[in-house]
XYZ file of C-alpha atoms in Angstrom:
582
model
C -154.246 65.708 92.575
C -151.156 66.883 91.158
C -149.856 63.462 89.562
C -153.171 63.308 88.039
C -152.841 67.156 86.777
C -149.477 66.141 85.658
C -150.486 63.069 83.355
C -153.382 65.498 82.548
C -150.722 67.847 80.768
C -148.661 65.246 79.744
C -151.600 63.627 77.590
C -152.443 66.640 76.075
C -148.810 67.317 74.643
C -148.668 63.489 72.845
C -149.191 63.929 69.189
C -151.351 61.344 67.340
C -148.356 60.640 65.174
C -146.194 59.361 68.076
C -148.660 56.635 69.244
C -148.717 52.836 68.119
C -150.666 52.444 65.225
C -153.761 50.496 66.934
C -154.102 53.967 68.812
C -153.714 55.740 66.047
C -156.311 54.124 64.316
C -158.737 54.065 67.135
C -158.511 57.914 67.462
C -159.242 58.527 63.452
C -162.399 56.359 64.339
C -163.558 58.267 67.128
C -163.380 61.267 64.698
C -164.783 59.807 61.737
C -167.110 59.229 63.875
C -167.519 62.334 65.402
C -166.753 64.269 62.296
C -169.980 62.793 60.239
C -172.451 63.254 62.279
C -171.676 66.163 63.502
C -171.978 67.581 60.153
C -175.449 65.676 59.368
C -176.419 67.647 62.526
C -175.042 70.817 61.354
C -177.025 70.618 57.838
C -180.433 69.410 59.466
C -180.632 71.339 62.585
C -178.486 74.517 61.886
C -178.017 75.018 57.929
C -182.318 73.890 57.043
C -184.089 75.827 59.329
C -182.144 78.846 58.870
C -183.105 79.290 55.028
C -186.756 78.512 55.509
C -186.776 75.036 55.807
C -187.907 73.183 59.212
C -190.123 71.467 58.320
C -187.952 69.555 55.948
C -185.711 69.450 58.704
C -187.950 67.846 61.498
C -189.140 65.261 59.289
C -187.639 62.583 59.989
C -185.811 63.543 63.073
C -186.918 61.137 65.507
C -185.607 57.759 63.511
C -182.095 59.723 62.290
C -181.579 60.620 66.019
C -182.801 56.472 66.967
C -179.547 55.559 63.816
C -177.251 57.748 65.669
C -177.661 56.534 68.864
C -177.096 53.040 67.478
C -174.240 53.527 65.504
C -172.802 55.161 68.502
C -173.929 51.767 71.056
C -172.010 49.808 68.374
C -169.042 52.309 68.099
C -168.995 52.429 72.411
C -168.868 48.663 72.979
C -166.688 47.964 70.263
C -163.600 50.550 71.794
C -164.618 50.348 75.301
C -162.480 52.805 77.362
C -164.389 56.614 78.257
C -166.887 55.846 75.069
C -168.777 54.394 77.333
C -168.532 56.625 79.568
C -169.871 59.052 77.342
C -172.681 56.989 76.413
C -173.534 56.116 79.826
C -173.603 60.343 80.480
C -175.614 60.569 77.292
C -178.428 58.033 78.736
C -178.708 60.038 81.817
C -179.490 63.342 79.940
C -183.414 62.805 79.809
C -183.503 66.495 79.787
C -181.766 67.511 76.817
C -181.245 64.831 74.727
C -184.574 63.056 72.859
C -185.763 59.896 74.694
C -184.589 58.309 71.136
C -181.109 58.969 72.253
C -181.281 57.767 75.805
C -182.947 54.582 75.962
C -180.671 52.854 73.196
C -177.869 53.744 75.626
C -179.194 52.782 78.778
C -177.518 49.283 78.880
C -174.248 50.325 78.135
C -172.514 49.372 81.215
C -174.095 45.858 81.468
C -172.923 45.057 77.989
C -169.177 45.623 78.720
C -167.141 42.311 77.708
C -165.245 40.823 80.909
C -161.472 41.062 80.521
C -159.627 36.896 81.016
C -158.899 36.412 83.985
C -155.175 35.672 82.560
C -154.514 39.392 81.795
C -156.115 40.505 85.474
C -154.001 38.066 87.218
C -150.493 39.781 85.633
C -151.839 42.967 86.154
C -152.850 42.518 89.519
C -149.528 40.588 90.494
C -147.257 43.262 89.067
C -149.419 45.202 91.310
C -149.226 44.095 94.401
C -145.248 42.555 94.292
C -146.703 39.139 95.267
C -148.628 36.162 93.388
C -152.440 36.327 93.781
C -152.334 32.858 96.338
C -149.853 34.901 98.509
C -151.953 37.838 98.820
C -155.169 36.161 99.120
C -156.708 33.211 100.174
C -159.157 32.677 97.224
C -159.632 34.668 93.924
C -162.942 34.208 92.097
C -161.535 33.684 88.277
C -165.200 34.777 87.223
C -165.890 38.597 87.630
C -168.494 39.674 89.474
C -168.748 42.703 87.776
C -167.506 44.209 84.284
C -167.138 48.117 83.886
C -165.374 50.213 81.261
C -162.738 51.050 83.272
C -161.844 47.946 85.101
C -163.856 44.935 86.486
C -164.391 42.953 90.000
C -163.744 39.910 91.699
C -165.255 38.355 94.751
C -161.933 36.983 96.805
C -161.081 36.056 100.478
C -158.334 37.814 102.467
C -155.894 35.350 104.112
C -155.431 34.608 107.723
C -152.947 37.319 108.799
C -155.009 40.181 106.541
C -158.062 38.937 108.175
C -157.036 39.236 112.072
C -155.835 42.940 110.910
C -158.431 44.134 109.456
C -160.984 42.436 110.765
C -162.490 41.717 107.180
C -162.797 37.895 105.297
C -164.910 38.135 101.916
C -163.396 41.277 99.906
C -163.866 42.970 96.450
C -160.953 42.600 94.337
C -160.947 45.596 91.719
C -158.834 45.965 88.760
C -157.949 48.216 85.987
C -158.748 47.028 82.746
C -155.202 46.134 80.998
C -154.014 49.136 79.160
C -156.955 51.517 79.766
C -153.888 54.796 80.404
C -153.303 54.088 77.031
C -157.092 54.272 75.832
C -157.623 56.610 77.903
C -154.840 58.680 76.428
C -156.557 58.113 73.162
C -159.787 58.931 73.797
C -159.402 62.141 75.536
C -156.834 63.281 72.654
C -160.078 62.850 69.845
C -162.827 64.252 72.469
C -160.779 67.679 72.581
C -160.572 67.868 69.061
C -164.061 66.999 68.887
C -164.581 69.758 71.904
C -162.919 72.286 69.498
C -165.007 71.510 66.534
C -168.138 72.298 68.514
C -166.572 75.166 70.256
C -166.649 77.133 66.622
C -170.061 76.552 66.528
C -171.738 79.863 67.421
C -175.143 77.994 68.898
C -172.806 75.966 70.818
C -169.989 78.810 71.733
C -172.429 81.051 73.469
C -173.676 79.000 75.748
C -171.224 76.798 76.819
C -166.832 76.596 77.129
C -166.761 73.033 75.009
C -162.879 72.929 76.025
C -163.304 73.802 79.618
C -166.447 71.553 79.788
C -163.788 68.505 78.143
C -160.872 69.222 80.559
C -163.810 69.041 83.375
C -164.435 65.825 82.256
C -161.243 65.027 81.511
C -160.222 65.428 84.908
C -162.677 63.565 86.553
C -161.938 60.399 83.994
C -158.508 60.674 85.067
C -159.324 60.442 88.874
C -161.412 57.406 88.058
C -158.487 55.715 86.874
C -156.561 56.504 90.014
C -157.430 53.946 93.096
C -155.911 55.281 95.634
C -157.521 58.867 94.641
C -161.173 56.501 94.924
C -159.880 54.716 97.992
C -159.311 58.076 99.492
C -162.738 59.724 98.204
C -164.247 56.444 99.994
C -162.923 57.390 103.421
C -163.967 60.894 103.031
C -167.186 60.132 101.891
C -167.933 57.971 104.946
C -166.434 60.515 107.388
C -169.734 62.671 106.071
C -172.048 60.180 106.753
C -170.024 58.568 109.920
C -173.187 60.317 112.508
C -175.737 59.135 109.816
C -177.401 55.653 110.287
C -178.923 55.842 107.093
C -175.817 55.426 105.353
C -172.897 53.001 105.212
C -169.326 52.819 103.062
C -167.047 49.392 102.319
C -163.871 49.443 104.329
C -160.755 49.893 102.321
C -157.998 47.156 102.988
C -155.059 49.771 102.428
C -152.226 46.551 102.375
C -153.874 45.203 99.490
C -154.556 48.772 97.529
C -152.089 50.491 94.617
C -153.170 53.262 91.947
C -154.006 50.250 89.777
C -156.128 47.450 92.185
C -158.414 48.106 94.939
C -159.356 45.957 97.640
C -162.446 46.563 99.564
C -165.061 44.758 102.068
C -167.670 42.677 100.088
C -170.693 44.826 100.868
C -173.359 43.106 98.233
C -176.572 43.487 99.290
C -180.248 44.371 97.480
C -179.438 46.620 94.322
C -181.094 49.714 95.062
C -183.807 49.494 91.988
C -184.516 45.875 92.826
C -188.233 46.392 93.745
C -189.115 42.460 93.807
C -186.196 41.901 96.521
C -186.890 44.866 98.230
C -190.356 43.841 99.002
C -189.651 40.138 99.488
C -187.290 42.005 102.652
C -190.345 43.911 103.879
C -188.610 46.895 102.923
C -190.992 49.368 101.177
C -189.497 50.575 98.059
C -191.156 54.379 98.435
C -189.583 54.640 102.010
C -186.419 53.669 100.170
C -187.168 56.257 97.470
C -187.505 59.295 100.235
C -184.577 57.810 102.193
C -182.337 58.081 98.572
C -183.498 61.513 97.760
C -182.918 62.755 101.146
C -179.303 61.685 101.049
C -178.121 62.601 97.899
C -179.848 66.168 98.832
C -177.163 65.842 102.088
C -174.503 65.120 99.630
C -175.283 68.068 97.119
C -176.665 70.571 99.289
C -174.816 69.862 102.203
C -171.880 68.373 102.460
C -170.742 69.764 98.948
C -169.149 65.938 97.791
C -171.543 64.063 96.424
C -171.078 60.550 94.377
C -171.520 61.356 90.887
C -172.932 58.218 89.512
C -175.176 56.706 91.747
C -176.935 54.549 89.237
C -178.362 51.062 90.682
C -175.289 49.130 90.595
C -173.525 51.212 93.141
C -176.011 51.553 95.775
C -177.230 48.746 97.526
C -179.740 48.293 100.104
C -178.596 46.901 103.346
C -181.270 44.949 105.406
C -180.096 44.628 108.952
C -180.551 42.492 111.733
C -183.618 42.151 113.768
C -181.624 42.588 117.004
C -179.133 45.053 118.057
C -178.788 48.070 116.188
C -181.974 47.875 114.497
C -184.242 47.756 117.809
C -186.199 50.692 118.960
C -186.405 53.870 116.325
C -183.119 52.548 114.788
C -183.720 51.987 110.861
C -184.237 48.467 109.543
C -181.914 48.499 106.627
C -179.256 51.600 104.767
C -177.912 52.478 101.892
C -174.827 51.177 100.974
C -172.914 53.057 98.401
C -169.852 51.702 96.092
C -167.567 52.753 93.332
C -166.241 56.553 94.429
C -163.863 56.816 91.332
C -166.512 59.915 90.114
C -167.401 62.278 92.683
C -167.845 66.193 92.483
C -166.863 68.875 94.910
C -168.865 72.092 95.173
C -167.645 75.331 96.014
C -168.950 77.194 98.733
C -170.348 79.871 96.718
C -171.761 77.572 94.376
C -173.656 75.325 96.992
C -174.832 78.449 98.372
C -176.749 79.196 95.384
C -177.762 75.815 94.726
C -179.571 75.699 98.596
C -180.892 79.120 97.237
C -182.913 77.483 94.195
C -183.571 74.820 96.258
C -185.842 76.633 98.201
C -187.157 78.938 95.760
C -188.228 75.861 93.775
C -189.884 74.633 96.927
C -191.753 77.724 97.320
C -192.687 77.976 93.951
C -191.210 81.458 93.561
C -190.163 82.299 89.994
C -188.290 85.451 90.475
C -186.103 84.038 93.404
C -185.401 81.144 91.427
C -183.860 83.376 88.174
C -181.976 85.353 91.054
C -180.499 81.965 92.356
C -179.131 81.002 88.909
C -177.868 83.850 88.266
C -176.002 83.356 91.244
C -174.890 79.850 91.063
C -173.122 81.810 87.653
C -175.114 79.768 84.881
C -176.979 83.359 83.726
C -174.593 85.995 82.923
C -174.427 88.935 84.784
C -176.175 90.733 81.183
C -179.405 88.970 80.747
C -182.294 90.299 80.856
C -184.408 88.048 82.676
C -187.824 89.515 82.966
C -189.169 87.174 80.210
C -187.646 83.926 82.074
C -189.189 84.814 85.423
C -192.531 85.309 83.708
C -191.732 81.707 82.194
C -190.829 80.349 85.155
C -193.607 81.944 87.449
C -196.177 79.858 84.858
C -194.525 76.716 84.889
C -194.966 76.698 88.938
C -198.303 77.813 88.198
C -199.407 74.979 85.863
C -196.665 72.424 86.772
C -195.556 73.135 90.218
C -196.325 70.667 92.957
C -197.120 67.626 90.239
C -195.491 64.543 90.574
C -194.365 62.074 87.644
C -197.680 60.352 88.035
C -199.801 63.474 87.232
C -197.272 64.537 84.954
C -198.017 61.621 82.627
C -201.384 62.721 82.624
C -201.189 66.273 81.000
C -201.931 66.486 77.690
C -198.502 66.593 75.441
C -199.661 69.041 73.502
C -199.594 71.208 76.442
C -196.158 70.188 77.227
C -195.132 70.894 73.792
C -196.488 73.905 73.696
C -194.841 75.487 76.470
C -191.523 73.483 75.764
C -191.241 75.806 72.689
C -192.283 79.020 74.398
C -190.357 78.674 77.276
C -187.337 77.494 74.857
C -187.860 80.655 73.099
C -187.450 82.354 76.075
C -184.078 80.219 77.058
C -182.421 80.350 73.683
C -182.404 84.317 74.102
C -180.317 84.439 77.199
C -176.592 83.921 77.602
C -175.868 81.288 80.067
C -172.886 79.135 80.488
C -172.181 76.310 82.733
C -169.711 76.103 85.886
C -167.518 73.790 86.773
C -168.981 70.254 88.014
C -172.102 71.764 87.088
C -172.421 68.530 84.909
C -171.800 65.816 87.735
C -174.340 67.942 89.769
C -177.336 67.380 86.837
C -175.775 63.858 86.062
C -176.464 62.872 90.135
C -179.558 64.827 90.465
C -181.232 63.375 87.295
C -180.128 59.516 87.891
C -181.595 60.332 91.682
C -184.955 61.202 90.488
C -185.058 58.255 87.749
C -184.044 55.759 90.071
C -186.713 57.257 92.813
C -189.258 57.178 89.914
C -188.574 53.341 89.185
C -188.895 52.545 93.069
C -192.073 54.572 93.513
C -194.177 55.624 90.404
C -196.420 58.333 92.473
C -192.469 59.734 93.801
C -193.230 63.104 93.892
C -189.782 65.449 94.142
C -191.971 67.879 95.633
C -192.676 66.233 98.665
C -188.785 65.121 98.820
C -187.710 68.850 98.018
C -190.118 70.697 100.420
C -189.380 69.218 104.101
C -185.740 69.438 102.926
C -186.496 72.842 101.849
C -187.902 74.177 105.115
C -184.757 72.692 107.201
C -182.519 74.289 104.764
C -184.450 77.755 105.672
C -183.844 77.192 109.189
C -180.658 76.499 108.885
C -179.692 79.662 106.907
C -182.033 82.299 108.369
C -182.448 80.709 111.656
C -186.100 80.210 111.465
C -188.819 81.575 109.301
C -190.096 84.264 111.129
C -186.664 85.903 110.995
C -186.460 84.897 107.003
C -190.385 86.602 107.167
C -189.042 89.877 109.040
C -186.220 90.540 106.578
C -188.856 90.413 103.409
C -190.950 92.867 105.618
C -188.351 94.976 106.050
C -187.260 95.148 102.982
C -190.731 95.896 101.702
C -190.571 98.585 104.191
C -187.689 99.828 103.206
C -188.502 100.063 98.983
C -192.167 101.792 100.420
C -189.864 104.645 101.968
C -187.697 104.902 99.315
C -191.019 104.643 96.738
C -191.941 108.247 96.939
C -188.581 109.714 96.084
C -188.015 107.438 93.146
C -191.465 108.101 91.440
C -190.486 112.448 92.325
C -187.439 112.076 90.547
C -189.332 109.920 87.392
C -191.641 112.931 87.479
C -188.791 115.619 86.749
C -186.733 114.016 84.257
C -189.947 113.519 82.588
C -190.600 117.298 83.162
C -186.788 118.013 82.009
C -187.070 115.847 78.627
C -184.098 113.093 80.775
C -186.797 110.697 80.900
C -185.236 107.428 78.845
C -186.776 104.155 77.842
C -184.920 100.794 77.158
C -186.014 99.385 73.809
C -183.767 96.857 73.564
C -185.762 93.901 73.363
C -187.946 96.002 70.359
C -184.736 97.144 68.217
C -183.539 93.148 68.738
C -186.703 92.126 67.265
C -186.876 94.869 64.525
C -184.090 93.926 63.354
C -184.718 90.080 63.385
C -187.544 91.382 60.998
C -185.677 93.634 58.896
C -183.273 90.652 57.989
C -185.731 88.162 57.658
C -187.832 90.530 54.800
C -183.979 91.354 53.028
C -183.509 87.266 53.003
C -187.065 87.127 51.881
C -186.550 89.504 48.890
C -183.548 87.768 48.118
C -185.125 84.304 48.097
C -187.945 85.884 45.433
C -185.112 87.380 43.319
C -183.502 84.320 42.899
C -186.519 82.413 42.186
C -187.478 85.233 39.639
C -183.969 85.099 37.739
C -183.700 81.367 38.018
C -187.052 80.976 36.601
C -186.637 83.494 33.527
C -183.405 82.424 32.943
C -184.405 78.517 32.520
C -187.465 80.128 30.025
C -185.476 82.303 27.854
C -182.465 79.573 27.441
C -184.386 77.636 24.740
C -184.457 80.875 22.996
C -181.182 82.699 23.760
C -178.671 80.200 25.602
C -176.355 82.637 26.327
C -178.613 85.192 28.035
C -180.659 82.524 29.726
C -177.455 81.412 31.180
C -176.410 84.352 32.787
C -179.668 85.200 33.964
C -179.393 81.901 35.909
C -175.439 82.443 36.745
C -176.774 86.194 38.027
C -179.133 84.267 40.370
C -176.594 83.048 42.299
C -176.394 86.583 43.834
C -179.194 87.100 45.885
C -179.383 83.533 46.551
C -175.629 83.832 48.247
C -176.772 86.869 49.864
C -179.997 85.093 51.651
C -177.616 82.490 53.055
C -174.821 84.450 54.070
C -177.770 86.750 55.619
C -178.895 83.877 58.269
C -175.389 83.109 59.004
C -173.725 86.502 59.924
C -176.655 88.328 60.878
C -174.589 91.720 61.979
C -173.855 93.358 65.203
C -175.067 91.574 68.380
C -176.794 93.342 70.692
């Protein structure tokens, strides 16, 4: 939106100086904050194992990660505002971040102190133009729901409201009191914290830190906009309007501003609430296939998907026993709330995504490389022979298992391949595109919630029928999909014989050339790793002598020592600008 891109630029261009001094001391927190751990990081993961010592560095590791993430809990309900939002993203990142991490952040949202009811009732008033007992009939004083951002109140729309909209029991939802402010705050320390991390080399190749803030930047900024969500609502049911599967609260527009939200009361079954579910006669598995299925729509589909659909906003909707629930008609549907973070994809990039989709389905390594490189996370110079071997064995021993069977392979099998194939990973250059985040925050929270509703879920089975329609879709049907591979076969079989003549005479002619790239990288790697080893042993050999002979000669002990300082500079500075890149 462009008000939003506006305030966007605006926020960037407010000093720290010029704010109050409560936000001026919250931002130095947030990088205090920021600033020391980062560094512990640096020294233990970065500065350690690059002169010889991991396993100094990995000792340890798992209870200074468990200290961070507590710290941080403290640090995120204390402020409030988009910390918790970054915890709550954080908790969600089973796939990078340690389980450590994670599960002290999971209840972040539920612990967010309620705002009085005071403060929400002259915020809500200057609003809407009119005292609370004009616009409604009855305000619940106690929330119903507390979020970083703003909270919610059950309430009843008066008379006149009701015979226009056709609504009674509403969700009242309003900002928290001051959040542009914190808001302001927060994003000013996160891009200084972005462009600490973007001078990080390991961090700098493989991702835009900046870009990757202003992406989330954005999408905070939206989420503070209620009209914007009130908007994305509408939209989001127009998707789904053919769909009985699915269903959206009705936005009462007389009752809505940038700052409070009024919306049907739609509370039903929480979507993870497996006790409920079955005390419904709902089965939670069905509701597991039926969850996966849409957010697949959403992603693969439509291209706007609801980035956070966590529990709490997605319900399931029993329905009635008559009427539109007779015949094939489903017995209950997913309700889905809370649109303040959704994610657009581009054509091209949902393209590629239906691309891996199916590749992963069919188990196909080399397809699957050729689809990311696609979607834009490889770049267009990596060589990616090693990564399709990788990912060609992790079908082969992995493919088709669900979580259940997954728990049952032996970790040190996990482990490792987890270091071979992050060997493998850590060579290539890769970078992330735009709401590439949202995409892995939706996808992972959709298979953890699946998993909690149905411990033998297996994504497999979700991704393969899906798969198949996909491949319909695109190609028509299979057997055209089967006659294009054919002739393409055919076509590298009549091109084969000219290829392997002209091999033959630029071997014959001495043209014949052979890409050691991959060797010479290596070599190299080798050749610095024996000068930093020489080094080290000079140093050692100086430092030792010089400590012996300095009972006997002071002075010459003491330079000997001072002298050592050489080669053990030139070790370090070795590991840390290795040379020319290739």
């Amino acid at each position: 939106m462009p008000a939003a891109s506006a305030a966007s630029a605006a926020r960037r261009t407010t000093a720290p100086q010029a704010r109050p001094p409560q936000a001026r001391a919250r931002y130095r927190r947030i990088l205090r904050f920021a600033a020391r751990y980062l560094a512990q990081s640096w020294w233990y993961e970065l500065f350690l194992p690059r002169v010889g010592l991991e396993r100094l560095a990995a000792r340890g590791r798992s209870a200074r990660m468990q200290r961070i993430a507590q710290r941080f809990h403290v640090l995120a309900i204390d402020l409030g505002g988009l910390m918790i939002k970054v915890g709550q993203f954080m908790s969600s990142r089973l796939d990078v971040l340690p389980p450590e991490i994670t599960a002290e952040l999971e209840g972040l949202q539920d612990e967010v102190p309620a705002v009085p009811f005071d403060q929400i009732r002259v915020l809500a008033e200057a609003e809407l133009g009119v005292p609370l007992e004009r616009a409604f009939a009855y305000v619940d004083p106690v929330p119903v729901a507390a979020a970083s951002l703003g909270q919610a109140h059950r309430a009843r729309l008066g008379a006149q409201d009701a015979a226009d909209t056709g609504l009674t029991e509403v969700v009242l939802k309003v900002q928290r009191p001051g959040i542009d402010t914190i808001v302001d705050v927060d994003l000013a320390a996160l891009r200084k914290v972005a462009v600490w991390l973007s001078r990080v080399r390991a961090v700098s190749d493989r991702v835009d830190m900046p870009a990757l803030l202003e992406e989330f930047a954005h999408t905070s900024l939206e989420e503070i906009d209620y009209l914007h969500e009130a908007a994305n609502a509408e939209r989001f049911g127009a998707d789904f309007a053919d769909d009985a599967r699915v269903s959206v609260p009705e936005i009462v527009w007389e009752r809505t501003t940038r700052r409070v939200l009024t919306l049907a009361d739609v509370t039903a079954i929480k979507l993870n609430d497996v006790t409920a579910l079955r005390a419904a006669g709902i089965d939670p598995s069905e509701v597991a296939a039926t969850f996966a299925s849409v957010m697949f729509d959403q992603v693969f589909t439509h291209g706007f998907f609801h980035a956070d659909p966590h529990p709490g906003n997605v319900f399931v909707t029993p329905l009635p026993a008559t009427g539109e629930a007779t015949g094939d008609a489903p017995r209950w549907r997913l309700t889905f709330i809370d649109f303040g973070m959704m994610g657009e994809i581009p054509t091209t990039l949902r393209s590629g995504l239906r691309t891996a989709l199916i590749a992963a389905a069919a188990r196909d390594g080399r397809r699957l490389v050729d689809a990311i490189r696609e979607i834009g996370v490889l770049l267009p110079s990596a060589e990616t022979a090693e990564l399709e071997r990788a990912m060609t064995q992790l079908f082969a021993r992995f493919g088709g298992m669900g979580f259940a069977e997954l728990r049952d392979v032996d970790p040190r099998e996990f482990r490792d391949f987890a270091v071979e194939f992050g060997d493998v990973v850590r060579t290539l250059p890769f970078q992330l595109p735009e709401n590439f985040l949202l995409i892995i925050r939706a996808l992972s929270l959709t298979s953890g919630v699946c998993s909690s509703l149905d411990p033998d879920f297996n994504v497999w089975d979700a991704i393969e029928p899906y798969s198949a329609r996909l491949l319909r879709e695109e190609s028509g049907n299979v057997v055209q999909d089967a006659a294009r591979q054919a002739m393409s076969t055919m076509g590298t079989a009549w091109r084969l014989p000219g290829r392997i003549d002209g091999v033959i005479t630029r071997l014959e002619e001495g043209r014949l050339t052979v890409d050691l790239t991959r060797v010479e990288r290596r070599m190299s790697r080798l050749e610095r790793l024996a000068r930093r080893l020489l080094s080290a042993l000079l140093f050692a050999a100086l430092l030792i002598a010089g400590a012996l002979l300095r009972a006997e000669d002071a002075v010459f002990g003491a330079v000997l020592m001072w002298v050592s300082l050489a080669p053990l500079l030139h070790a370090l500075l070795l590991g840390f600008f290795p040379g020319r890149r290739e």
